[in-house]
XYZ file of C-alpha atoms in Angstrom:
609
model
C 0.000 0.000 0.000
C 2.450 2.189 1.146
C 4.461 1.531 -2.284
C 1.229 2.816 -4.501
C 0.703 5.933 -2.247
C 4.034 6.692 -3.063
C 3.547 6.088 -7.144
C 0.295 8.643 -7.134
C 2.618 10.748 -5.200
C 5.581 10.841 -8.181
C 2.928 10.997 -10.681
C 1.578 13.959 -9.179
C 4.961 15.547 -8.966
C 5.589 14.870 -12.277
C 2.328 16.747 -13.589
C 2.640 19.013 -11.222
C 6.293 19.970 -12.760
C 4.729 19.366 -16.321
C 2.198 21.988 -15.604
C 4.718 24.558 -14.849
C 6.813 24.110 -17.922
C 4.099 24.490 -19.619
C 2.569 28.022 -18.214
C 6.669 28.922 -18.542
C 6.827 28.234 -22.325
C 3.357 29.676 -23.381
C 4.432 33.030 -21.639
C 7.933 33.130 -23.008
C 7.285 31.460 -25.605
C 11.120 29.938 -25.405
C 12.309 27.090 -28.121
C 14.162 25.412 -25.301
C 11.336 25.459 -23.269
C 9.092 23.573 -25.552
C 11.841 21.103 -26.271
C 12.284 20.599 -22.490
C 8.170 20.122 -22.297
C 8.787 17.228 -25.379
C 11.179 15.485 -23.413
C 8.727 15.047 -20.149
C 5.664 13.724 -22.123
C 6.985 10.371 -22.449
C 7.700 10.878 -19.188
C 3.953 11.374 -18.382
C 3.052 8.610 -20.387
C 4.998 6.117 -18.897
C 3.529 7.598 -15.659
C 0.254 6.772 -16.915
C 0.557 3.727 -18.403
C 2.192 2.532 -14.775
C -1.065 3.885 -13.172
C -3.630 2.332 -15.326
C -1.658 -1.004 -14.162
C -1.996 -0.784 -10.431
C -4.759 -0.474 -7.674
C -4.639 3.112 -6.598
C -6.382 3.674 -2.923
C -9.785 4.613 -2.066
C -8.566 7.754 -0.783
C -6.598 8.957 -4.563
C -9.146 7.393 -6.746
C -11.362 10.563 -7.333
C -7.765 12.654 -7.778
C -7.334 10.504 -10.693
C -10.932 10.246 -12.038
C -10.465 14.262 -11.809
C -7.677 14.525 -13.734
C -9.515 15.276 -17.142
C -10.172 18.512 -16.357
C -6.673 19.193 -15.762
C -4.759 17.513 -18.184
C -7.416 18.456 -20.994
C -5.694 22.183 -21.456
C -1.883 20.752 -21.442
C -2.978 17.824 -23.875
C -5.061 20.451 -25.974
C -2.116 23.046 -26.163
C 0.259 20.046 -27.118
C -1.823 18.831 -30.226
C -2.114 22.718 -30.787
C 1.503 22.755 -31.524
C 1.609 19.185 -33.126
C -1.186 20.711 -35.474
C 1.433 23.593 -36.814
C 3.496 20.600 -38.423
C 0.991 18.377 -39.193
C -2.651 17.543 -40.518
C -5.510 19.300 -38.559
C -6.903 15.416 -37.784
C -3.574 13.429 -37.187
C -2.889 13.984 -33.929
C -6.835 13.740 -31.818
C -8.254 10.731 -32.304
C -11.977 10.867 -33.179
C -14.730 8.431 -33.907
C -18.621 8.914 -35.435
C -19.335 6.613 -32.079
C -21.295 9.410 -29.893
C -22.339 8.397 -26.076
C -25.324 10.528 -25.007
C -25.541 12.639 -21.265
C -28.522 12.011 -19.657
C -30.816 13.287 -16.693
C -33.453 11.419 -15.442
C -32.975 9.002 -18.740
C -33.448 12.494 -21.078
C -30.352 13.201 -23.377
C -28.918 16.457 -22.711
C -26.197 16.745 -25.007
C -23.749 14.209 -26.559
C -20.059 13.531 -26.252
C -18.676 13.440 -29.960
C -14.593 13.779 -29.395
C -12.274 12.286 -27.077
C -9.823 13.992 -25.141
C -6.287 12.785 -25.162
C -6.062 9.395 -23.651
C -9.634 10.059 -22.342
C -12.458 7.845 -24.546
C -15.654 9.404 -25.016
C -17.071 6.619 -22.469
C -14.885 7.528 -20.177
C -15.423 11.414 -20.839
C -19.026 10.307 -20.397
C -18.901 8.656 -16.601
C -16.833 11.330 -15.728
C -19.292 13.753 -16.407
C -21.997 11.313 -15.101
C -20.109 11.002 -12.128
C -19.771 14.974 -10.992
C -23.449 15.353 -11.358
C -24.051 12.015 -9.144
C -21.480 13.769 -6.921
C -23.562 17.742 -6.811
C -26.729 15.593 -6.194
C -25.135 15.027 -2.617
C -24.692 18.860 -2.032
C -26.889 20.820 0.315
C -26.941 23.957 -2.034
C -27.441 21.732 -5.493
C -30.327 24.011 -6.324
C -28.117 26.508 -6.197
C -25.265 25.114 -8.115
C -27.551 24.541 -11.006
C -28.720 27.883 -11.238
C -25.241 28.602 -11.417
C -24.013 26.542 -14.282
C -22.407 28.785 -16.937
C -19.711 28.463 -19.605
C -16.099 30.181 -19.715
C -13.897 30.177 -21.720
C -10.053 29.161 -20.842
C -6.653 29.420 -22.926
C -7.286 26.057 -24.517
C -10.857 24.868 -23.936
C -13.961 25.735 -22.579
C -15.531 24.401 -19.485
C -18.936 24.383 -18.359
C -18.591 25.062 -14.423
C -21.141 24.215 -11.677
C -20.679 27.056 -9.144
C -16.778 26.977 -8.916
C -16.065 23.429 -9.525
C -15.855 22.908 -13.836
C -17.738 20.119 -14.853
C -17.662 19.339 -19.001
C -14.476 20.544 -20.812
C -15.831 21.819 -24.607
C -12.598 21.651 -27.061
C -12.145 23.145 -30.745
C -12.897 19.360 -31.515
C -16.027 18.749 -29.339
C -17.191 22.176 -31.610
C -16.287 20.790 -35.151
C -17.776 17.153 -34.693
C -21.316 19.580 -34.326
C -20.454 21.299 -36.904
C -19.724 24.993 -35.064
C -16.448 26.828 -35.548
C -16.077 28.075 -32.060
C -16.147 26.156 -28.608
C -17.610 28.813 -26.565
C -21.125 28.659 -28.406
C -21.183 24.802 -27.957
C -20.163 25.341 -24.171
C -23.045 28.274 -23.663
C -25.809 25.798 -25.609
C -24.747 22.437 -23.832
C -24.574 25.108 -20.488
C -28.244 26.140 -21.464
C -29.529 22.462 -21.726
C -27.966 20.789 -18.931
C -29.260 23.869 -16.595
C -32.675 23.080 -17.591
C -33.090 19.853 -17.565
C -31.392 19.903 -14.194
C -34.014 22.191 -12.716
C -36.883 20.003 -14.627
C -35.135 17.226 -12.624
C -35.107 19.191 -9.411
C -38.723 20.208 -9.881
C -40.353 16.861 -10.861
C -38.883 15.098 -7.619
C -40.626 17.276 -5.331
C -43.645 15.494 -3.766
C -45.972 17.770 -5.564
C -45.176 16.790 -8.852
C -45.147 13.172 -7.781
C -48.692 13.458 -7.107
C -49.767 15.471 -10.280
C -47.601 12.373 -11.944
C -49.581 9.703 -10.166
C -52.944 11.970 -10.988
C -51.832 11.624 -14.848
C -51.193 8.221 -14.488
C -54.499 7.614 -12.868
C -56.362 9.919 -15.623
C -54.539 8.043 -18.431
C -55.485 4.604 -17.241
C -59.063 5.482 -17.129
C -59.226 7.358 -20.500
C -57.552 3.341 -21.824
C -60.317 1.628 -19.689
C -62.890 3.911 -21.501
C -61.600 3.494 -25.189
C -61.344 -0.200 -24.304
C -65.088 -0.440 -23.566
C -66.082 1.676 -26.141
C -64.125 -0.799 -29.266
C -66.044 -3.477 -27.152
C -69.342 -1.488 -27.579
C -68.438 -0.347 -30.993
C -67.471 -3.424 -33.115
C -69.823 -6.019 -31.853
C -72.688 -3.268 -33.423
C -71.373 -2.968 -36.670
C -70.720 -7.009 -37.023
C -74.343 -7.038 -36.002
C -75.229 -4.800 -39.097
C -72.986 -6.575 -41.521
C -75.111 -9.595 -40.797
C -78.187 -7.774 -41.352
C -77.062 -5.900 -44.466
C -76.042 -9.049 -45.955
C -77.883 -9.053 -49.664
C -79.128 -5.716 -48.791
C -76.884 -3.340 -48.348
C -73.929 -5.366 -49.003
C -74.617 -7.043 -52.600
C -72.167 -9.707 -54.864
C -69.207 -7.908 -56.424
C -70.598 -8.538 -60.071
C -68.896 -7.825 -64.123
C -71.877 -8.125 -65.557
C -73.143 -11.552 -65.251
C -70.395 -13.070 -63.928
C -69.935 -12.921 -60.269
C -66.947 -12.307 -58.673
C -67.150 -12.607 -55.203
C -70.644 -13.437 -53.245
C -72.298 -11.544 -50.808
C -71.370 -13.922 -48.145
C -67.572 -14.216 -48.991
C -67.741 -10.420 -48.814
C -69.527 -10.240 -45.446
C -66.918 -12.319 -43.881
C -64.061 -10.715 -44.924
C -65.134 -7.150 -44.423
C -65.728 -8.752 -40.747
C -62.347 -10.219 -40.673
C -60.797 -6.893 -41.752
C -62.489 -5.326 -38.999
C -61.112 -7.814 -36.214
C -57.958 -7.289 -37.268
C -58.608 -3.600 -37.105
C -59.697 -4.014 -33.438
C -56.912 -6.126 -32.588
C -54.435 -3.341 -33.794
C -56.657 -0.264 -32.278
C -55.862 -1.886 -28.898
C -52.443 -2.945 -29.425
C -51.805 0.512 -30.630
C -53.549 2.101 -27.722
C -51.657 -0.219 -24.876
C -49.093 0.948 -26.768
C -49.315 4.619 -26.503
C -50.339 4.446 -22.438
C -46.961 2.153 -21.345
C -44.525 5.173 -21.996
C -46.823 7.484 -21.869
C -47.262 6.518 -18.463
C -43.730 5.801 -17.156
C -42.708 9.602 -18.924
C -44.807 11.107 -16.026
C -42.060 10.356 -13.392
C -38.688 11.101 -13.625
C -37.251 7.654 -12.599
C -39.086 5.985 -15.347
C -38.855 8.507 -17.765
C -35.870 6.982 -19.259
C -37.243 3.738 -19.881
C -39.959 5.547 -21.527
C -38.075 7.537 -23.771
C -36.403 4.030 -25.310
C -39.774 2.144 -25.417
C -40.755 5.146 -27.914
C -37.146 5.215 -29.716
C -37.656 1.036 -30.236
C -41.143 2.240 -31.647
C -39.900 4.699 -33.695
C -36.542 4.496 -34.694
C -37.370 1.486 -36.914
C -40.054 4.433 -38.590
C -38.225 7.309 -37.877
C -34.620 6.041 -38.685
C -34.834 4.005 -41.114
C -38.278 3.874 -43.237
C -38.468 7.634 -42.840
C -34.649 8.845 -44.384
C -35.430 6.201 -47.011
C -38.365 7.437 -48.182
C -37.134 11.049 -48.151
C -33.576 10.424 -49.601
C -36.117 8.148 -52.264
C -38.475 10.943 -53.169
C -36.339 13.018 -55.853
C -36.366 9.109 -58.161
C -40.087 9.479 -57.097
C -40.239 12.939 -58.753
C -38.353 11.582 -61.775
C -40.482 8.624 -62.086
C -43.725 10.510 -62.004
C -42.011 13.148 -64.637
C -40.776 10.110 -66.737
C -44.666 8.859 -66.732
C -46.170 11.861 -67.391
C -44.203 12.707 -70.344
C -44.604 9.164 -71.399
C -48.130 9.080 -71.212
C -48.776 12.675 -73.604
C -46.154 11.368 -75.696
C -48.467 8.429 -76.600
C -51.480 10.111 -76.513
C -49.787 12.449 -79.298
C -49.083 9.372 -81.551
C -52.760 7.731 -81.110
C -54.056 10.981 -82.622
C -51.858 11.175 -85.493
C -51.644 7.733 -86.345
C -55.862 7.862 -85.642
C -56.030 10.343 -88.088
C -53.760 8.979 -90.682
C -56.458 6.072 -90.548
C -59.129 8.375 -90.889
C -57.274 9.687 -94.006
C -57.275 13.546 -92.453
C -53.653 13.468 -92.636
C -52.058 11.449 -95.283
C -48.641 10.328 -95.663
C -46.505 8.922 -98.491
C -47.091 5.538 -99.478
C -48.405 4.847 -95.964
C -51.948 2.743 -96.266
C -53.611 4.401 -93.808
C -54.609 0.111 -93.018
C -51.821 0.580 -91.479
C -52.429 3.404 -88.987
C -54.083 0.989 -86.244
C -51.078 -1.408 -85.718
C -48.273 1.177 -86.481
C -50.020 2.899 -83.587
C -49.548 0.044 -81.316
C -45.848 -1.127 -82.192
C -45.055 1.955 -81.677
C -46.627 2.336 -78.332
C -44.978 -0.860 -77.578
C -41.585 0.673 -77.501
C -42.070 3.953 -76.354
C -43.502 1.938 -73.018
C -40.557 -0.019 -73.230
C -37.932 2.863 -73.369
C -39.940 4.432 -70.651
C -39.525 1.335 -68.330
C -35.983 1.138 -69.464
C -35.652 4.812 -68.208
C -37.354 4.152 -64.803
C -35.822 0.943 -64.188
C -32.700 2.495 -62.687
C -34.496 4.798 -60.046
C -37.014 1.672 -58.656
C -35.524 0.891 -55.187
C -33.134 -1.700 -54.783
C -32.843 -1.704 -58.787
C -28.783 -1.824 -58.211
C -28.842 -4.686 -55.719
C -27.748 -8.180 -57.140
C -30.673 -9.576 -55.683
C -33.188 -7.763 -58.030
C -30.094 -8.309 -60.826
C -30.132 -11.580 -60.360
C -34.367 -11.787 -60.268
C -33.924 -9.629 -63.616
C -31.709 -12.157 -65.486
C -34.219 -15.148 -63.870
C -37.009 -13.520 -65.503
C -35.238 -12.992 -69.062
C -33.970 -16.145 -69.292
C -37.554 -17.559 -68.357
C -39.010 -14.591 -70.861
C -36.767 -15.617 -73.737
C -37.559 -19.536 -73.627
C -40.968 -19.312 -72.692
C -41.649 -16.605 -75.676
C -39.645 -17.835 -78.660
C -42.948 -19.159 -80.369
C -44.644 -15.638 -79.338
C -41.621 -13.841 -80.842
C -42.290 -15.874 -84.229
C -45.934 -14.783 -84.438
C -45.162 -11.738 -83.581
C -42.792 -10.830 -85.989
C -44.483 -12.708 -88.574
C -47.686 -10.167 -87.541
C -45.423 -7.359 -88.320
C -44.051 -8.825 -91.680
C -48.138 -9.748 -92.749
C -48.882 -6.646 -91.892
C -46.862 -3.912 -93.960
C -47.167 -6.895 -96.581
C -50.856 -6.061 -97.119
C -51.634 -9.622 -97.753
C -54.846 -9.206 -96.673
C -56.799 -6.208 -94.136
C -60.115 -7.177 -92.016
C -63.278 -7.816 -94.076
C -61.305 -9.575 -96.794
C -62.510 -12.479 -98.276
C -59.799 -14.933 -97.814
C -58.531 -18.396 -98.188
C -55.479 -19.295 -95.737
C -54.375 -22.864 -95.839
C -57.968 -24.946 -95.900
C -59.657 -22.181 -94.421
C -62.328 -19.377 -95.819
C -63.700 -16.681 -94.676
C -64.025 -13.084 -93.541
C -61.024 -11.646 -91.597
C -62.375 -9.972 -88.329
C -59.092 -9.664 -86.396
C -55.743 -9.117 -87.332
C -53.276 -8.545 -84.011
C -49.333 -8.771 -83.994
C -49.978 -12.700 -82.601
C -52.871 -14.089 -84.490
C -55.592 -13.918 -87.186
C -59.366 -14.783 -86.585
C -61.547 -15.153 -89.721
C -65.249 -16.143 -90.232
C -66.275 -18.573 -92.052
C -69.945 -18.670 -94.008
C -70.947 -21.200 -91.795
C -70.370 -17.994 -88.736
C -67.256 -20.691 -87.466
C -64.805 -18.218 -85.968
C -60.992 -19.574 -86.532
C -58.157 -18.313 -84.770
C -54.728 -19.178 -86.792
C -51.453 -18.208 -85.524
C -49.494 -15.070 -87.451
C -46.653 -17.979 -87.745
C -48.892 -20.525 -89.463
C -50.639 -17.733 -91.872
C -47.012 -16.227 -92.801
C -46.230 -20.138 -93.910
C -49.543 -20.927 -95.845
C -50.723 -20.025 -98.831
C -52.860 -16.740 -98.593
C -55.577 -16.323 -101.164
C -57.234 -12.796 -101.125
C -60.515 -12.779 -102.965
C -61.646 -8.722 -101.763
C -58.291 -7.742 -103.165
C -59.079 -9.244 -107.067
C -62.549 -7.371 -106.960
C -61.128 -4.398 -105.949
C -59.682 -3.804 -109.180
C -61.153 -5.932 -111.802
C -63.353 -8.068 -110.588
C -62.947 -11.759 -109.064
C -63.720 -14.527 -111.317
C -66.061 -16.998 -110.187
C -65.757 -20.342 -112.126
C -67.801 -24.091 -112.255
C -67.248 -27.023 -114.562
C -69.555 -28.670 -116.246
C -69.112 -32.498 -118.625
C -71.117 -32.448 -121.549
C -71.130 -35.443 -124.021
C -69.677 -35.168 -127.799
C -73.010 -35.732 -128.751
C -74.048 -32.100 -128.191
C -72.829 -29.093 -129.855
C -70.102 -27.042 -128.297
C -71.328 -23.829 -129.426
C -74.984 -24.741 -127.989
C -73.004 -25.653 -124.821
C -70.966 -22.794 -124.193
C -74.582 -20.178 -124.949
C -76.132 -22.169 -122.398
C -73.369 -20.989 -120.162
C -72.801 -17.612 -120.890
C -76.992 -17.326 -120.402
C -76.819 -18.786 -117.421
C -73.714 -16.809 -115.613
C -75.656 -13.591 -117.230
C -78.946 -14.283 -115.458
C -76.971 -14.933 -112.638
C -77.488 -11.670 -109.539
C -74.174 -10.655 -108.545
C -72.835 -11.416 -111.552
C -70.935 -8.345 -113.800
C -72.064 -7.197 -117.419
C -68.562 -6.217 -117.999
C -66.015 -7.944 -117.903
C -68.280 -10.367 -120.221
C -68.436 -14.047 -118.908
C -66.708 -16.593 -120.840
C -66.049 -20.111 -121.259
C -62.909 -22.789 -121.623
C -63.507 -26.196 -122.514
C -60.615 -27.630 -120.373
C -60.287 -31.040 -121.206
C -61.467 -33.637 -123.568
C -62.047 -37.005 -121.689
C -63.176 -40.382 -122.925
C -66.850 -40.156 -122.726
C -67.548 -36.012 -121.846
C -65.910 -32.740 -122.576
C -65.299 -30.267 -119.443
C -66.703 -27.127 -119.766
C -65.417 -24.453 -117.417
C -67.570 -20.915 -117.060
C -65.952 -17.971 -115.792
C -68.063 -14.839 -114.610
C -66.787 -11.495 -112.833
C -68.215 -10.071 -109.518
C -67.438 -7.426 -107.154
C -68.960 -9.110 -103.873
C -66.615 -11.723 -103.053
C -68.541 -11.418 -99.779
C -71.369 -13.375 -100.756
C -69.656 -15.678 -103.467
C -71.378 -18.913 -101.940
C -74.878 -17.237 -102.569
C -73.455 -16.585 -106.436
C -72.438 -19.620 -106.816
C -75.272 -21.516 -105.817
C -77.219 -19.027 -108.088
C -75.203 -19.779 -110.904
C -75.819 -23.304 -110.318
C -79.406 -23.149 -110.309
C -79.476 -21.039 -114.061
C -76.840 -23.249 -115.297
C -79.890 -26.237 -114.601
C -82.399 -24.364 -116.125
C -80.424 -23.043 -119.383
C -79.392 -26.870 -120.632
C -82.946 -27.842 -119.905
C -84.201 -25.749 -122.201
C -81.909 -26.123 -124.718
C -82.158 -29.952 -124.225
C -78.674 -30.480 -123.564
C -77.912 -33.242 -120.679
C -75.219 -32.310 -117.942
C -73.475 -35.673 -118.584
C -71.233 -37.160 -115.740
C -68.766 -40.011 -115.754
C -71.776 -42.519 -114.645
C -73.280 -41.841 -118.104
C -73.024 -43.428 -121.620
C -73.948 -42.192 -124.795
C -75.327 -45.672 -125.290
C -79.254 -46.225 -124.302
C -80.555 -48.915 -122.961
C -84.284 -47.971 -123.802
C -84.568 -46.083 -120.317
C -86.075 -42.318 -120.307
C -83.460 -39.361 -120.743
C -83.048 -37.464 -117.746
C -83.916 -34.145 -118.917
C -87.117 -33.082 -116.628
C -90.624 -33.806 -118.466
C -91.338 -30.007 -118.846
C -88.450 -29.315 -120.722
C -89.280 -32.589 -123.335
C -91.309 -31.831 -126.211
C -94.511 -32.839 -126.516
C -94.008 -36.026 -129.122
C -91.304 -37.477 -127.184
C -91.100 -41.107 -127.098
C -88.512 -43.588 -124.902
C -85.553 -44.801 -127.048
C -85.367 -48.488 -127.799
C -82.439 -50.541 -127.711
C -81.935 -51.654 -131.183
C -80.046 -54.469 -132.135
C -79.236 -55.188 -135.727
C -78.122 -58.984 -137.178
C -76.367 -58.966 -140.488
């Protein structure tokens, strides 16, 4: 024992002779001075390095606890003159790591900067300490209305009647952000006054009792919103029964229903429990600290049940949000212009279709799905814009989602990519536009929708067919509206007629018949081809001109019926392959009107030479 008296003893004799040297060389300002001062901090360093590894006494503990406020200036006016050789930040040590003061659990001020060998934690239960310590005094009142700051050669201190109790340096200053020490001391001065004398003021029994009072007055205003969510909720599940099919119908698109008026009853009463359940959880959780903040021994524990609450809010979500809301502003700005910008192209290419605004060799056909490839990629360059300011767009894990999602995109879409492009090439091809008459593959009939994947026609017998762009680019295409637009399309039937009747009677019969024919054009004039020249018949092919290639089923039939008529009276049998030119004695086949009136059966004849 008597060896570690004697230690704190040297070491203070050794700071004590420090301190000297040092008031000597700031007032004459000596070279030799300040080298003689360089020589004794190792010294003093090796003193406390030998005290930080013994067990000083109870009775030169607080000496050395104290000696923060005394070293500070000597340590401050050595990094001072360090500083004129070196960086402004080599020689202090500093940290982002702040340790709050607190009275009664409610920050005051925070420690920022350490002091020399002195952490801020230890800066912190130093400070801690000395107000613990003027607790004890019987003039504290007065002490605390006597905290002020001054300022020194080196630092400022913050003093508690004549004792200082926070040192403020040029460093303490800069980690807030202030560029002199004195205004930090005078604010952290104001604060730690006040909340002293709030401390001193909510201990007395008075304010205990207005703190229980609150308390009590809090508890029953909980009680009363308690009973009033049990009065409340049970009334309006009541009425959602009631209103069931009354009030509260099925969630209908026309006759399709979506969701029934039972489904919807019980999950408008499910939202609602849930609602309840976080109404109370929200009000217990508003009366706990709410409660403890009414007296000053709790009011700590108060102040971190709200910081748990709402740091994750405060902290976090909130500085997100805010620090997200300029991409929010270009996002909305990059929609916006997006949206006018294609609004401006379905007008023009609208009224290109209409043919109010014509452009060169442009069929305005074309207007409706230029429009819409177009539209296509201006949505796409618009996302492609965005995508960069959508949170978390930079992270691998939305990379790596991204290049999931193409991969699955491009092998899930390669047939979809065929049609599509094979829309594109159909459609600035002009093969065919909707209305046409057309034949693709074994299929005919009116085109009533032509998109960038697929082709629907209708057929006479109103079947609707649906072909793939893919499958119609591959097929044959044959365009019957597009012949009659210009010259007509030729509607054409065979006939076989035996040798035995004229040709020239033949083909009149014909061209009588496709002229009597509705539907059928003067001009072009029909005509006729005799084709072949089989065994037993000749083939006889009419060909007639219409415009409505529409209705070509009902001209045909048409033409059928006249061609009947027109050999009939003409007497001229439509001979098939069953038929002979050799009778058997049987009755021609002609009808009995057409026959004249002296006609007799034909006998078989059979002559023997």
């Amino acid at each position: 024992m008597r060896r570690h008296i004697m230690m704190a003893v040297n070491y203070r004799w050794k700071l004590t002779l420090i301190k000297c040297l040092l008031l000597i060389s700031s007032l004459v300002g000596s070279a030799g001075w300040q080298q003689a001062l360089a020589q004794q901090e190792p010294i003093q360093q090796e003193s406390k390095q030998q005290e930080r590894n013994v067990t000083v006494p109870a009775n030169t503990k607080n000496a050395q606890e104290d000696d923060e406020l005394f070293v500070a200036p000597q340590l401050e006016s050595s990094e001072s003159q360090a500083n004129a050789s070196k960086s402004e930040n080599s020689t202090a040590e500093k940290t982002d790591d702040s340790l709050p003061i607190e009275v009664d659990g409610i920050e005051v001020f925070r420690v920022r900067h350490s002091v020399g060998p002195y952490s801020i934690q230890t800066r912190v239960e130093n400070i801690q300490r000395r107000l613990k310590k003027a607790k004890s005094d019987k003039q504290y009142l007065q002490l605390v209305e006597n905290i002020r700051a001054i300022n020194q050669r080196q630092v400022a201190e913050i003093m508690m009647g004549n004792e200082p109790l926070v040192i403020v340096t040029d460093q303490d200053a800069k980690a807030e952000g202030l560029t002199s020490r004195m205004t930090l001391a005078e604010r952290q001065a104001a604060n730690l006054k006040k909340a002293l004398l709030q401390s001193i003021e909510s201990h007395r029994p008075g304010s205990l009792i207005l703190a229980a009072g609150q308390t009590a007055v809090s508890a029953l205003a909980l009680m009363l919103s308690l009973m009033f969510l049990n009065w409340l909720f049970p009334k309006i599940y009541a009425w959602i029964e009631v209103a069931r099919g009354k009030q509260i119908k099925s969630l209908r698109i026309q006759n399709a229903e979506l969701i029934s008026e039972h489904t919807l009853a019980d999950v408008l009463v499910g939202v609602l429990r849930v609602t309840r359940v976080a109404i109370v959880i929200a009000l217990l959780g508003l009366f706990i600290p709410l409660a403890l903040s009414f007296f000053p021994e709790t009011r700590g524990i108060a102040s971190d049940i709200v910081d748990w609450a709402v740091q994750p809010v405060v902290g976090v979500a909130l500085p997100a949000i805010l620090a997200y809301l300029p991409n929010v502003f270009v996002i909305i700005l990059i929609a916006i212009a997006t949206y006018y910008l294609v609004a401006f192209v379905q007008f023009l290419f609208k009224e290109v279709g209409r043919g109010t605004i014509t452009i060169a060799n442009f069929d305005p056909e074309w207007a409706d799905p230029t429009f819409k490839i177009i539209r296509f990629l201006v949505i796409a360059f618009a996302f492609v814009l965005i995508f960069p300011y959508l949170p978390g767009s930079g992270s691998p894990a939305f990379q790596q989602v991204s290049i999931f999602l193409g991969v699955l995109f491009s092998l899930g879409s390669s047939g979809a990519i065929s049609h599509l492009v094979a829309g594109v090439f159909l459609t600035y091809t002009g093969a065919f536009k909707l209305g046409d008459r057309v034949k693709i593959s074994d299929a005919v009939g009116d085109v009533v929708e032509k998109t960038l994947l697929a082709t629907r026609i209708r057929t006479i017998k109103q079947e609707y067919i649906t072909i793939p762009n893919a499958m119609v680019l591959s097929s044959h295409i044959i365009n019957y509206s597009s012949s009659s637009n210009r010259t007509g399309l030729i509607l054409h039937t065979t006939v076989t007629i035996g040798y035995d009747a004229p040709w020239r009677d033949v083909q009149a019969a014909l061209i009588a018949a496709a002229k009597a024919t509705e539907n059928i054009l003067a001009e072009p004039a029909p005509f006729v081809l005799q084709t072949s020249l089989d065994d037993f018949f000749v083939s006889y092919e009419i060909n007639a001109f219409t415009n409505k290639p529409q209705i070509m089923a009902v001209t045909y039939s048409d033409l059928h019926r006249n061609i009947q008529d027109q050999f009939n009276q003409a007497g001229i049998e439509i001979m098939s392959p069953h038929y002979a030119t050799l009778r058997d004695g049987n009755r021609t086949t002609i009808p009995e009107k057409y026959l004249p009136s002296d006609y007799t059966e034909p006998s078989f004849a059979v002559k023997v030479k």
